[in-house]
XYZ file of C-alpha atoms in Angstrom:
183
model
C 0.000 0.000 0.000
C 1.231 3.463 -0.849
C 1.831 5.672 2.163
C 2.118 9.408 2.517
C 5.818 10.196 2.334
C 7.574 11.152 5.550
C 8.886 14.705 5.560
C 12.492 13.618 6.071
C 12.233 11.278 3.049
C 10.933 13.867 0.555
C 14.297 14.350 -1.137
C 15.364 10.700 -0.930
C 15.022 8.435 -3.968
C 12.203 5.923 -3.846
C 13.733 2.622 -2.768
C 11.938 0.755 -5.562
C 14.384 2.212 -8.091
C 17.159 0.308 -6.335
C 15.118 -2.883 -6.464
C 14.602 -2.426 -10.210
C 18.353 -1.813 -10.589
C 19.046 -5.106 -8.834
C 16.606 -6.987 -11.055
C 17.777 -5.452 -14.314
C 21.454 -4.965 -13.552
C 21.197 -1.303 -14.523
C 22.048 1.853 -12.619
C 19.196 4.347 -12.701
C 20.039 7.796 -11.299
C 18.276 11.113 -10.983
C 20.891 12.587 -13.324
C 20.279 9.921 -15.995
C 16.528 10.412 -15.665
C 16.926 14.175 -16.069
C 19.291 13.887 -19.061
C 16.920 11.513 -20.816
C 13.874 13.734 -20.235
C 15.826 16.861 -21.182
C 16.661 15.212 -24.501
C 12.987 14.727 -25.413
C 11.941 17.855 -27.270
C 8.928 19.218 -29.067
C 9.219 21.127 -32.323
C 9.015 24.908 -32.228
C 5.856 24.613 -34.349
C 3.993 22.983 -31.431
C 1.622 25.490 -29.795
C 2.755 26.940 -26.475
C -0.291 25.492 -24.712
C 0.835 21.966 -25.629
C 4.507 22.686 -24.923
C 3.578 23.924 -21.455
C 1.588 20.797 -20.591
C 4.342 18.633 -22.056
C 6.796 20.268 -19.648
C 4.369 19.579 -16.780
C 4.445 15.928 -17.834
C 8.260 15.861 -17.904
C 8.391 17.572 -14.508
C 6.017 14.979 -13.139
C 8.287 12.243 -14.487
C 11.284 13.782 -12.692
C 9.429 13.424 -9.409
C 9.003 9.692 -9.984
C 12.551 9.570 -8.659
C 11.173 10.515 -5.253
C 7.808 8.782 -5.558
C 7.814 5.784 -7.871
C 4.022 5.636 -7.735
C 3.815 8.853 -9.810
C 4.937 6.913 -12.897
C 1.401 5.798 -13.915
C 0.178 9.375 -13.377
C 2.832 10.641 -15.803
C 1.798 7.937 -18.277
C -1.854 9.008 -18.010
C -0.814 12.607 -18.657
C 0.818 11.547 -21.951
C -2.447 10.042 -23.238
C -4.380 13.120 -22.168
C -1.815 15.356 -23.862
C -1.996 13.490 -27.197
C -5.774 13.840 -27.139
C -5.492 17.533 -26.197
C -3.065 18.141 -29.080
C -5.416 16.464 -31.555
C -8.425 18.440 -30.309
C -6.458 21.659 -30.566
C -5.216 20.833 -34.066
C -8.664 19.869 -35.334
C -10.409 22.605 -33.319
C -12.923 19.949 -32.271
C -13.428 19.627 -28.509
C -16.388 17.306 -28.931
C -14.781 14.595 -31.088
C -13.943 11.339 -29.298
C -10.305 10.298 -29.047
C -10.563 7.395 -31.555
C -12.094 9.680 -34.202
C -9.325 12.242 -33.698
C -6.638 9.591 -34.149
C -8.323 8.138 -37.233
C -8.713 11.559 -38.876
C -5.053 12.433 -38.173
C -3.957 9.156 -39.784
C -6.259 9.680 -42.766
C -4.772 13.132 -43.340
C -1.261 11.693 -43.236
C -0.302 13.679 -40.162
C 0.744 10.598 -38.192
C 2.705 7.690 -39.682
C 4.666 4.752 -38.356
C 7.893 6.264 -39.680
C 7.490 9.113 -37.167
C 8.094 6.800 -34.197
C 11.542 5.779 -33.008
C 10.406 2.609 -31.220
C 9.055 0.761 -34.264
C 10.278 -0.202 -37.692
C 7.880 1.096 -40.298
C 6.654 -1.329 -42.923
C 7.456 0.068 -46.402
C 4.227 -1.382 -47.795
C 2.032 0.033 -45.021
C 3.283 3.101 -43.127
C 0.180 3.192 -40.909
C 0.128 -0.409 -39.656
C 1.129 0.611 -36.110
C -0.791 3.882 -35.837
C -4.056 2.316 -37.047
C -3.866 -0.014 -34.036
C -3.625 3.083 -31.850
C -7.180 4.102 -32.805
C -8.378 1.582 -30.206
C -5.255 1.084 -28.087
C -4.572 4.693 -27.011
C -8.117 5.399 -25.764
C -8.112 2.031 -24.001
C -4.784 2.776 -22.272
C -6.015 6.242 -21.304
C -9.267 4.877 -19.885
C -7.511 2.099 -18.017
C -5.031 4.536 -16.473
C -7.768 7.049 -15.637
C -9.857 4.476 -13.802
C -7.024 3.343 -11.590
C -4.541 0.548 -11.412
C -2.189 -0.902 -8.865
C 0.443 -1.567 -11.503
C 3.726 0.258 -11.178
C 6.119 0.320 -14.106
C 9.100 2.411 -15.053
C 7.552 3.431 -18.352
C 6.882 7.167 -18.003
C 9.985 8.153 -19.964
C 9.096 5.839 -22.850
C 5.549 7.164 -22.864
C 6.850 10.734 -22.902
C 9.078 9.935 -25.897
C 6.133 8.421 -27.782
C 3.931 11.369 -26.778
C 6.524 13.790 -28.181
C 6.629 11.841 -31.431
C 2.825 11.975 -31.740
C 2.729 15.705 -31.048
C 5.677 16.521 -33.304
C 3.988 14.701 -36.167
C 0.629 16.381 -35.526
C 2.192 19.852 -35.616
C 4.952 19.127 -38.127
C 5.635 22.083 -40.415
C 6.329 19.501 -43.170
C 2.621 18.754 -43.536
C 0.053 20.977 -45.169
C -2.249 21.260 -42.172
C -4.307 23.940 -43.850
C -5.541 21.587 -46.539
C -9.225 21.522 -47.405
C -11.009 19.376 -44.843
C -12.450 16.141 -46.145
C -16.164 15.513 -45.798
C -17.167 14.949 -42.199
C -13.883 16.221 -40.778
């Protein structure tokens, strides 16, 4: 059970990081966490509103060093931020998350080749992202409704979030194109 942190332990690393280090044989430090997060950047073309919330998400991830249980909260924030970015881009607050993802894929704004963690298929550059039409909303809903699972995945989620957002607001795309019917 999670407990409220003792005052004298506020600036001490969460002991679970050490346990993970023992299991994985790695050495995870606050400095390495910071360097990794500092290296994840959004394009200048991303609206300030999204950049600001992205920085909130990265700041939250830094504090997982002190409270490991904040990791799922940071992950949830990445899903919320992708949805927020899509709503802002489409100027549609009332569209559901799956529809936003599908429309972004259909417009060519988001492709598999824009993600560093997968190898895009030359014959189908939307194989991965099409799966996200159902997966991302499901992950968001699952995280929003609570879970006891603790994973060290916030940094990976933040990287993927940045790649979604950078594609959505990429200056390489013609985002001012004529909207297709129903968009």
